[in-house]
XYZ file of C-alpha atoms in Angstrom:
548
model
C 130.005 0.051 -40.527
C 126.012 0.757 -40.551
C 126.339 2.145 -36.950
C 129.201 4.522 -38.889
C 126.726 5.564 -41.759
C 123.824 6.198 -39.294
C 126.530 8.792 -37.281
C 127.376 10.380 -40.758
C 123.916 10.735 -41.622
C 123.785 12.637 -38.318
C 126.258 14.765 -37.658
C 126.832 15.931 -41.554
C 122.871 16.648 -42.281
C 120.371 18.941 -39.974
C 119.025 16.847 -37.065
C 116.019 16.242 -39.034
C 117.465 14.605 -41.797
C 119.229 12.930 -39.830
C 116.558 11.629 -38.340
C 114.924 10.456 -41.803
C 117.845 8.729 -42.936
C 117.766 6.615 -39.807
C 113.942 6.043 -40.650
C 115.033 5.014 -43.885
C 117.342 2.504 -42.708
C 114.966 1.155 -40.268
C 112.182 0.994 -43.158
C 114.904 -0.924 -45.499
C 115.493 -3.383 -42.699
C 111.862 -3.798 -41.435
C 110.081 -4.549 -44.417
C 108.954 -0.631 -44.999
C 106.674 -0.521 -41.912
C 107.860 2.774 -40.706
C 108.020 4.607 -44.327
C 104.493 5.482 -44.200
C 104.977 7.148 -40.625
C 107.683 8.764 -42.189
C 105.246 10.927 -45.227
C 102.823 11.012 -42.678
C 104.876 13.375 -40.957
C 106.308 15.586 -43.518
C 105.416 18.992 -43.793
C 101.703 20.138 -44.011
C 100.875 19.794 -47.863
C 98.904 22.607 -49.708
C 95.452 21.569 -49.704
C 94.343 23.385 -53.394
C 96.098 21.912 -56.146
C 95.346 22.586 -60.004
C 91.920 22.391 -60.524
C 90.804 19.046 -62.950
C 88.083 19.170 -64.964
C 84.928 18.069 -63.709
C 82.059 15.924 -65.199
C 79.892 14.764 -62.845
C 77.839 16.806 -60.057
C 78.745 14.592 -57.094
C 76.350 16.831 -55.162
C 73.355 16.175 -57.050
C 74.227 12.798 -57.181
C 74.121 11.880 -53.343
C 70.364 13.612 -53.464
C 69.387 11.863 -56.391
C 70.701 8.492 -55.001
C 69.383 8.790 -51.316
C 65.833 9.168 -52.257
C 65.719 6.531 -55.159
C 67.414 4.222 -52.440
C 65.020 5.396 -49.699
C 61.333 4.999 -51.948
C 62.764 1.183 -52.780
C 62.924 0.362 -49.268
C 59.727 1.708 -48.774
C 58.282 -0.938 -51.377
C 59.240 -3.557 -48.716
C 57.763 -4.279 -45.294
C 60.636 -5.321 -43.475
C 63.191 -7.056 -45.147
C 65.450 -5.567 -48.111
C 68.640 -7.165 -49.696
C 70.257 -4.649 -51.280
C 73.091 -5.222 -54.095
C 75.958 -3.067 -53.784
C 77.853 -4.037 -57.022
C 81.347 -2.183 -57.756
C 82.852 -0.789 -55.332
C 81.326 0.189 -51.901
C 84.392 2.101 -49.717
C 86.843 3.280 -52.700
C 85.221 3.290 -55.733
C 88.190 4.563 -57.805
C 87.074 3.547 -61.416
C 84.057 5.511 -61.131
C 85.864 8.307 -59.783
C 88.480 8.048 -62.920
C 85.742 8.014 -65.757
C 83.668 10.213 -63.849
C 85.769 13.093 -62.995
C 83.816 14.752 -59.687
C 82.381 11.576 -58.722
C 83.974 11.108 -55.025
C 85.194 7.337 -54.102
C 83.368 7.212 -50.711
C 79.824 8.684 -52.424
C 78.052 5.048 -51.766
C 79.247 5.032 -48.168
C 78.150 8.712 -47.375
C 74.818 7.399 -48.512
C 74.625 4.267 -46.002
C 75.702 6.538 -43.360
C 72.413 8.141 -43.671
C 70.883 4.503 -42.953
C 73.453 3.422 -40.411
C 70.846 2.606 -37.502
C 69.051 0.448 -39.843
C 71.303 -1.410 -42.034
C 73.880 -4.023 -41.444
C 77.056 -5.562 -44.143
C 77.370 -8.618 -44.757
C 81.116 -9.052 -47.070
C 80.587 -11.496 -49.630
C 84.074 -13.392 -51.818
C 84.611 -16.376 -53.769
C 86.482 -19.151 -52.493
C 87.496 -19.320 -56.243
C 88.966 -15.930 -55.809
C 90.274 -16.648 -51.844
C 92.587 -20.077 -53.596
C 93.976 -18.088 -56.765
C 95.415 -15.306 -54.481
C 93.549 -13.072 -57.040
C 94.516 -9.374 -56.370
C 92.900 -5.708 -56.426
C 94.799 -3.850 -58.465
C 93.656 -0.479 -57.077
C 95.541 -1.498 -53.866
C 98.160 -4.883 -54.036
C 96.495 -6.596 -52.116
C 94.685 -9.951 -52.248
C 91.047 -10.246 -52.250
C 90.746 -11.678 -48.866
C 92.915 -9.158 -47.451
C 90.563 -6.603 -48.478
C 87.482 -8.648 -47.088
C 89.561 -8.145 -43.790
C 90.556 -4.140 -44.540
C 86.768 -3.545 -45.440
C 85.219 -4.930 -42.057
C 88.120 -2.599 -40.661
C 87.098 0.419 -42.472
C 83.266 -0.402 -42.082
C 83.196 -0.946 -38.441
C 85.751 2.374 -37.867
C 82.926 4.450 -39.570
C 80.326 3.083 -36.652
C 78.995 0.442 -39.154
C 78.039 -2.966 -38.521
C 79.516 -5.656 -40.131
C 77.359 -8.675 -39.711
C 79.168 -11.955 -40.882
C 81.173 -13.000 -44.122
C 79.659 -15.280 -46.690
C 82.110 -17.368 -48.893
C 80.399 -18.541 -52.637
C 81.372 -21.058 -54.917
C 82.398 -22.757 -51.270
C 84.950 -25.513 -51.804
C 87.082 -27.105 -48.563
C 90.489 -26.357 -49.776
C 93.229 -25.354 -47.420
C 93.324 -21.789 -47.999
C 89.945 -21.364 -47.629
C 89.142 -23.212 -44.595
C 92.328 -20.990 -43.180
C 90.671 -17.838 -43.588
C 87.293 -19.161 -42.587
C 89.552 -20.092 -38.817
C 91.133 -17.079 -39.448
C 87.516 -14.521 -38.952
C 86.305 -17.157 -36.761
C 88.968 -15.998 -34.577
C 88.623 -12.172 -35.082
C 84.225 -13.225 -33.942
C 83.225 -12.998 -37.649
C 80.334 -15.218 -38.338
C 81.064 -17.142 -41.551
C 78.450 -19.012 -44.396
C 79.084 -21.205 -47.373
C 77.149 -20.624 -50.213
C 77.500 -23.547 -52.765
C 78.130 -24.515 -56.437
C 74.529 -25.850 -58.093
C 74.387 -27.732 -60.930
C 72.634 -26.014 -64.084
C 73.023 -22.544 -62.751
C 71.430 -19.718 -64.059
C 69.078 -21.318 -66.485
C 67.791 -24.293 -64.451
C 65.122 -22.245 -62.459
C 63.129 -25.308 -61.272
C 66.065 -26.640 -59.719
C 67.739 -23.368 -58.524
C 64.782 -22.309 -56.412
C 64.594 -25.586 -54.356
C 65.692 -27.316 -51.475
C 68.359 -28.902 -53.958
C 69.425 -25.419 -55.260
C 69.541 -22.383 -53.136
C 67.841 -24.568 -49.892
C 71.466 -26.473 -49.351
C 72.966 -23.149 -48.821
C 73.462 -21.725 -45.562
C 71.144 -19.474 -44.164
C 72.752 -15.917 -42.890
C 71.639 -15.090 -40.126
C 71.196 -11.246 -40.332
C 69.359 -8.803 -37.725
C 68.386 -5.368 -39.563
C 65.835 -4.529 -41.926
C 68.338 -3.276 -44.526
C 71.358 -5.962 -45.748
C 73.789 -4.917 -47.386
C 75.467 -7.646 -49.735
C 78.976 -5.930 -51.064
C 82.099 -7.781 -51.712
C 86.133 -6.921 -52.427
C 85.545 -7.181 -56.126
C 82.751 -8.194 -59.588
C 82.513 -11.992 -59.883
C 82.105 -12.558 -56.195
C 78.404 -13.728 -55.717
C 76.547 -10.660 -54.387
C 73.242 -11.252 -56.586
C 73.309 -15.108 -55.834
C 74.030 -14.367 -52.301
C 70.728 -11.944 -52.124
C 68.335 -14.784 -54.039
C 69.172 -17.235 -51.903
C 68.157 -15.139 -48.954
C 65.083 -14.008 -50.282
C 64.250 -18.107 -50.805
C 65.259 -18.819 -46.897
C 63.361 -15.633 -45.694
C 60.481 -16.922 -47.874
C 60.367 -20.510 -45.977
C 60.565 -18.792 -43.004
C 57.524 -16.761 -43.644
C 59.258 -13.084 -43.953
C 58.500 -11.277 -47.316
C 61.947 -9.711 -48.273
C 63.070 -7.606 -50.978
C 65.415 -7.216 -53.410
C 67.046 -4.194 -54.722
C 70.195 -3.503 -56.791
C 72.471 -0.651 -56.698
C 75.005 -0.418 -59.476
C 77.018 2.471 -60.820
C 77.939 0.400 -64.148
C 76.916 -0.199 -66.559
C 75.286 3.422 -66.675
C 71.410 2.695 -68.064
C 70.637 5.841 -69.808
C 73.269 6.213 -71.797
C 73.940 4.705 -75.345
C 75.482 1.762 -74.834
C 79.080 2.278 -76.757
C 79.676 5.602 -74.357
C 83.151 5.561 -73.224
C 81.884 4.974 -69.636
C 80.332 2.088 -70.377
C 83.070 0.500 -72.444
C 85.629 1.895 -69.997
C 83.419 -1.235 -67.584
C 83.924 -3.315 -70.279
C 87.609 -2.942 -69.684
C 87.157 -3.009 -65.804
C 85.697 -6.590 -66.389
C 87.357 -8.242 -69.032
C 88.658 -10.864 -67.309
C 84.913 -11.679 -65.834
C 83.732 -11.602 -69.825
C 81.227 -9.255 -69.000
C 79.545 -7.368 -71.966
C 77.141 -4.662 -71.941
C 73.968 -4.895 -73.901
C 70.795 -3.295 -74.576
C 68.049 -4.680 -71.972
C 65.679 -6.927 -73.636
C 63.034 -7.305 -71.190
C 62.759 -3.400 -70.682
C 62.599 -3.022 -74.321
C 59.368 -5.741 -74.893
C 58.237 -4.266 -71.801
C 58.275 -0.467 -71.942
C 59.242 0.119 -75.339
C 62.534 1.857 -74.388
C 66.080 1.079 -74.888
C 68.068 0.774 -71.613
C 72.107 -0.867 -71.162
C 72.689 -3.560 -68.805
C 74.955 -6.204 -68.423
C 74.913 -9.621 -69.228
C 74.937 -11.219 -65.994
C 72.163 -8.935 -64.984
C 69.794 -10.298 -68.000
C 71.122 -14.085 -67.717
C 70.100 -13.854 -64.022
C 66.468 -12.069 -64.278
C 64.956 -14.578 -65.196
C 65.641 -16.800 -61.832
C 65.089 -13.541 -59.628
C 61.328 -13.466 -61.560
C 60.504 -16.890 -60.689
C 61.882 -16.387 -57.545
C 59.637 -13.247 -56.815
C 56.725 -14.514 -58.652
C 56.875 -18.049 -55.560
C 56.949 -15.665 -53.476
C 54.464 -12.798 -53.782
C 52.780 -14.665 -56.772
C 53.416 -11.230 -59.100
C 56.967 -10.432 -59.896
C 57.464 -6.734 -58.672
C 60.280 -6.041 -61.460
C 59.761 -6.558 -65.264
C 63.129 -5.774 -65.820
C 66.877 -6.021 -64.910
C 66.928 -1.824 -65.247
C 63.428 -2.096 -63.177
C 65.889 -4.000 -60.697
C 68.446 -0.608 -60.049
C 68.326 2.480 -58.796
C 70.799 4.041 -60.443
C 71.038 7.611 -60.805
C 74.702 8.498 -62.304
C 73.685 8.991 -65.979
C 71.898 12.134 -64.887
C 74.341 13.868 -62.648
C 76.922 13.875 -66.160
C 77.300 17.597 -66.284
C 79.978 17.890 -69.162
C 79.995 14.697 -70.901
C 83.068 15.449 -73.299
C 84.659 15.468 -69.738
C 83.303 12.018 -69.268
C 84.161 10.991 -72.221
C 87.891 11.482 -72.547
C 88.082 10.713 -69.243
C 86.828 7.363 -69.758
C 89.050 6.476 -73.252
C 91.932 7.238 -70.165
C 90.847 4.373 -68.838
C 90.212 2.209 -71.989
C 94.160 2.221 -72.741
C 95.340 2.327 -69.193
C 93.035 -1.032 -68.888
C 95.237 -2.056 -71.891
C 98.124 -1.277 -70.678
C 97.763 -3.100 -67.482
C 96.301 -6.235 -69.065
C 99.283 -6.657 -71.430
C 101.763 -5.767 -68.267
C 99.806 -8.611 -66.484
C 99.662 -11.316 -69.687
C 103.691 -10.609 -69.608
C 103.757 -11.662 -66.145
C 101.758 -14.808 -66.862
C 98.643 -12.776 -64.647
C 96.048 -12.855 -66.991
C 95.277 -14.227 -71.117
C 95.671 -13.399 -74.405
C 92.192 -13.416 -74.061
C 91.828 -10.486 -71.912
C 94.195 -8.218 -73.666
C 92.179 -8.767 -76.930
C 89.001 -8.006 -75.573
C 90.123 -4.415 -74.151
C 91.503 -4.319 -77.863
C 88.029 -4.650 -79.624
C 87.055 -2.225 -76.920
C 89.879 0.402 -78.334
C 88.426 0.046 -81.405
C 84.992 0.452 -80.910
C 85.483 3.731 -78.955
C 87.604 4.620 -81.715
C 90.976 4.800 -79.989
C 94.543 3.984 -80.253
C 97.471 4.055 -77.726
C 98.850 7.073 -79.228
C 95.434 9.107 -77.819
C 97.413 9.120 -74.600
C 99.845 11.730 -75.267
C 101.980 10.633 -72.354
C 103.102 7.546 -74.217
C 104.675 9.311 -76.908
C 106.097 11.709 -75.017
C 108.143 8.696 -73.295
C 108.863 6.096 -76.054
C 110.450 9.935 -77.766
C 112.556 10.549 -75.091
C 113.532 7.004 -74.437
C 114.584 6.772 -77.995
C 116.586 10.463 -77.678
C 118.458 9.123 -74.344
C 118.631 5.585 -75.841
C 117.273 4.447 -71.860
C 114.227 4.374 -69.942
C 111.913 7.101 -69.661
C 109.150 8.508 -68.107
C 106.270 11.329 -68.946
C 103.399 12.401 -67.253
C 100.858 15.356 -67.833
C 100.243 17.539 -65.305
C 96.532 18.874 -65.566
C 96.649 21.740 -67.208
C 98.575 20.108 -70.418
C 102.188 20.493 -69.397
C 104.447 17.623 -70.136
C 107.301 16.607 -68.003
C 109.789 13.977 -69.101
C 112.130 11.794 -66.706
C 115.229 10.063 -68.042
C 117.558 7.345 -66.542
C 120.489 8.628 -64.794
C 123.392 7.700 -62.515
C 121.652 8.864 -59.855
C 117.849 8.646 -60.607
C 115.656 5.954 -62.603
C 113.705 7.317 -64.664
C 110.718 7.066 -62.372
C 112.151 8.706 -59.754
C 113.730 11.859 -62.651
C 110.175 12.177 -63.695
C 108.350 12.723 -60.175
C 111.481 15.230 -59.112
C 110.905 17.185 -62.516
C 107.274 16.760 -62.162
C 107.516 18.649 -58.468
C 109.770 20.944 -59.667
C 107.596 21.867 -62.650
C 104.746 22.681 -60.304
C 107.009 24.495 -58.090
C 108.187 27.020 -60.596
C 111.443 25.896 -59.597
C 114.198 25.374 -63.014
C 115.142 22.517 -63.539
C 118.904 22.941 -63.504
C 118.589 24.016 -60.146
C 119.193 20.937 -57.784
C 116.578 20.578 -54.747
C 117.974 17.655 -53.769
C 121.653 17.888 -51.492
C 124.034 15.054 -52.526
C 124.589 14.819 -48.639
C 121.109 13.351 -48.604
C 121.474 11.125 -51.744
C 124.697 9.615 -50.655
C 124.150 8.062 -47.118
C 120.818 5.806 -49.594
C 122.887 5.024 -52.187
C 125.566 3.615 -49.435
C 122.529 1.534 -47.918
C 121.525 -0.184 -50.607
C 124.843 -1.327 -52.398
C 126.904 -1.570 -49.236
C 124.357 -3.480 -46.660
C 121.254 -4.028 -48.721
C 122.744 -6.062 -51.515
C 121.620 -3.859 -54.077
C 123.747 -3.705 -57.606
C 121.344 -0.384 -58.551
C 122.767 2.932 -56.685
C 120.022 4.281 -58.487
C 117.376 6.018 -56.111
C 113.665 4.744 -57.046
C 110.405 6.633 -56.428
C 109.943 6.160 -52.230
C 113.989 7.025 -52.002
C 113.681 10.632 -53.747
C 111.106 11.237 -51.801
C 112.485 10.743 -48.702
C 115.784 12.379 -49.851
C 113.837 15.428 -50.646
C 112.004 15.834 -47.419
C 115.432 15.648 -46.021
C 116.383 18.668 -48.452
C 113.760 20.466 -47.596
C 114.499 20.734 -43.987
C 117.347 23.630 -44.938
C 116.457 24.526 -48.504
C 113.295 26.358 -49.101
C 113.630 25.092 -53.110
C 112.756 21.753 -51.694
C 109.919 22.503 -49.128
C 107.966 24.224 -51.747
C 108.932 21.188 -54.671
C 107.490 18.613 -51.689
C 104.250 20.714 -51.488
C 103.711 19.850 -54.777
C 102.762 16.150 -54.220
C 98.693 16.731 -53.891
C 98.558 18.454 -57.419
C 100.210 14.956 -58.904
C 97.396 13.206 -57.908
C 94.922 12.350 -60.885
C 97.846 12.854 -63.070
C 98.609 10.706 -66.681
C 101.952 9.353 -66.560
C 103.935 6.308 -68.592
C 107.011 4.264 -69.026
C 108.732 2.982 -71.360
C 109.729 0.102 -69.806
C 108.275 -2.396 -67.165
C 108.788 -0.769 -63.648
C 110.024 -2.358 -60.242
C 106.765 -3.078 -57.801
C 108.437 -0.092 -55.622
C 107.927 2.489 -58.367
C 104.511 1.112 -59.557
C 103.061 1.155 -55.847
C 104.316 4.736 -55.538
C 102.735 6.032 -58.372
C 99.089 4.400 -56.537
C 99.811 6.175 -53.592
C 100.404 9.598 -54.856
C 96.710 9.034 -56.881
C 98.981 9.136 -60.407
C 97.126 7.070 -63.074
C 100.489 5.075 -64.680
C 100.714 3.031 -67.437
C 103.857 0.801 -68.793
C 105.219 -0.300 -71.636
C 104.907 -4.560 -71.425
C 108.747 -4.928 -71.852
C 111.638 -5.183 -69.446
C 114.732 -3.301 -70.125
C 116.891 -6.320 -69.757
C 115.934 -9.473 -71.360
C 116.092 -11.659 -68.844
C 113.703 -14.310 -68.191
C 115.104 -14.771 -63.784
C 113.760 -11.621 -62.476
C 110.096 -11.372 -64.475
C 109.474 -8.293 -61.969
C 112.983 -6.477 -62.940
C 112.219 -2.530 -64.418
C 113.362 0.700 -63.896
């Protein structure tokens, strides 16, 4: 019987979507490892889309950054820790609440430094035993400790060793410690101490930061980064500077931060929108009070940054016998807050973020992923920046025509202020009905003209209640997709919809419903910024991840 459907698919479609089906198939049966082959060899998409509106002057930015970076090293003789905190590869929040800022804009600036510097990956064995996840991506923090020595060492960098914090010998961690051992990672444990931050005495001793390992490192320039916030960079780089200072070398310490943004006023929707980012650290911004006594001027930090000064004082004043820093701010060398060009830009862009932050942490407290806690701190946050869920027109435009169809639906805003609606069908969830009427919408194509053939819908629909067990005909997201690149090998309607996909990306889009992990991963891929409603369409408490 599948041999039968794979001959159908064949002989009744053009060789080519043929061919896709049988892809398909394969993907279905392999666990999707041939799906992304599949898009990645679809036809060439347009590369100018509809233009967003920009905020930030990424340009002036990499200038500005480079030589702040470049005089700090220069304060040092030969030995400079420097704190990469957020996110050093992809750094997809700033890019979402700083429309212009580019994700890669930190690693474009280490490229410049390349010859001198060297990474050293830093994550909590906390983190490595609760399986805790990026969000950005799916995948689990020590995955992505493994996908950024990858990405570093592709880009000619050089990836020095691993260090694992808050170092406890469970199984899982002493797994993934065999486990880089074996890829010729060096690995250190860094260690719990008692009293930490605010017993210095005992911190900056051979009881404290002395029973830590000692990482080994070769370059003048270190860079400490990590998967994630919470991880340990800052500890990581103080108890390097105390091991460099027993062994004679006068190190540095430098920090380089995006958030919180320092010249701004501290309840800007950028620096609540980091607020959000961190709830579940319990992070808050607040104004710097060591800048303030010592220059008289108001600055935003955070309050990990203050809690810790005081330790990285002592620490520098043992060392050099004059602290070279009088404040956390004094610490950074962060530039952002004056490449803002439009700032209303910056600012709706980050309330975005505020209730999409929202939305996730109440789709995660339904799944039993995060607290109550959480949920109401990104609440307070709502109100402080003055905001409400209904400030993200797409959710209205959903839970409306949910109600009209009395089923699950789906809006999203394309960027110039169209808004495109997706119901539940026979045929199509609602996910899948919005990103066809989404494409179509860009296309110029009307929507009661079909772009997809039922010759291409049929053979899926046969797969997954005939051999893959499915009780859904329904296609979802990945399926439409793939049944419209089939389409669009004989009908020009659906070539130009499938062009289409790069203008979805930055796109606001919700649900009004809980969605299937298929759907939600989709919507990452394509760069659409999703929210759901924290409900399932059936009540059932069996299959927590059932949605559209």
């Amino acid at each position: 019987m599948l041999v039968n459907l794979i001959r159908t698919a064949l002989a009744r479609l053009h060789p080519r979507a043929g061919y896709v089906i049988l892809i398909l198939i394969l993907e279905k049966l392999c666990s999707g490892v041939r799906y992304r082959t599949v898009l990645c060899h679809a036809p060439k998409q347009q590369e100018k889309g509809i233009p967003m509106k920009i905020g930030f002057d990424n340009n002036k930015y990499l200038a500005m950054q480079s030589a702040h970076i470049r005089e700090r090293i220069s304060q040092f003789d030969n030995k400079l820790y420097l704190e990469f905190g957020g996110k050093l590869f992809d750094d997809y929040h700033a890019s979402r609440v700083l429309p212009g800022f580019q994700p890669d804009s930190k690693l474009q600036m280490l490229l410049q430094l390349k010859d001198q510097a060297e990474i050293v990956v830093v994550i909590s064995a906390e983190d490595i035993i609760s399986n805790k996840m990026r969000g950005d991506y799916g995948i689990t923090y020590d995955q992505d400790v493994l996908r950024l020595i990858d990405a570093f060492q592709g880009m000619g960098l050089f990836v020095g060793s691993v260090c694992i914090t808050m170092y406890t010998a469970a199984p899982e961690v002493e797994a993934f410690e065999r486990r880089l051992n074996e890829l010729n990672i060096r690995t250190f444990r860094h260690y719990k101490i008692a009293g930490y931050p605010n017993d210095v005495t005992r911190i900056v001793s051979d009881d404290g930061y002395g029973k830590n390992d000692y990482i080994e490192t070769e370059r003048p320039l270190v860079v400490i980064t990590a998967p994630g916030p919470g991880s340990g960079k800052m500890a990581v780089c103080l108890s390097q500077l105390y091991h460099e200072y027993k062994r004679g070398i006068k190190a540095g310490y430098a920090k380089f931060e995006t958030f919180p943004i320092w010249n701004i006023p501290l309840k800007h929707p950028v620096n609540l929108a980091y607020e959000a980012a961190t709830a579940d650290l319990n992070d808050v911004n607040m104004i710097d009070p060591f800048h303030l006594e010592a220059y008289g001027k108001t600055t935003v930090n955070y309050n990990r940054d203050v809690e810790i000064f005081p330790v990285l004082n002592a620490m520098f004043e043992r060392i050099y016998g004059k602290s070279p820093y009088k404040s956390p701010t004094d610490m950074g060398v962060n530039m952002a807050g004056n490449c803002i060009c439009d700032d209303e830009a910056c600012k709706e862009a980050s309330n975005q973020e505020i209730i999409r932050r929202y939305y996730d942490s109440r789709r995660r407290a339904l799944a039993g992923a995060c607290s109550d806690e959480e949920v109401y701190k990104i609440e307070m946050l709502m109100n402080q920046a003055g905001i409400t869920v209904h400030d993200r027109p797409v959710v209205d435009a959903a839970m409306k025509r949910a109600e009209e169809t009395g089923a699950p639906a789906a809006a999203m805003e394309l960027h110039d202020g169209r808004m495109v609606t997706g119901k539940t069908s026979d045929l199509l969830g609602a996910c899948a009905a919005l990103l066809l009427n989404a494409l179509k919408e860009l296309a110029g194509i009307p929507h009661d003209r079909p772009v997809i053939s039922p010759a291409a819908i049929e053979p899926i629909q046969t797969l997954k209640t005939q051999y893959l067990g499915s009780k859904n005909p329904r296609l979802h997201t990945d399926e439409v997709l793939i049944a419209l690149s089939v389409s669009a090998a004989s009908d020009p309607d659906a070539q130009k919809a499938l062009e289409q996909l790069p203008n979805l990306k930055g796109c606001q889009a919700h649900t009004s419903v809980m969605v299937g992990d298929v759907d939600r991963k989709q919507f990452m891929k394509l760069s659409v910024q999703a929210t759901f409603e924290a409900k399932y369409e059936n009540n059932s408490v069996f299959f927590p991840k059932k949605g559209v």
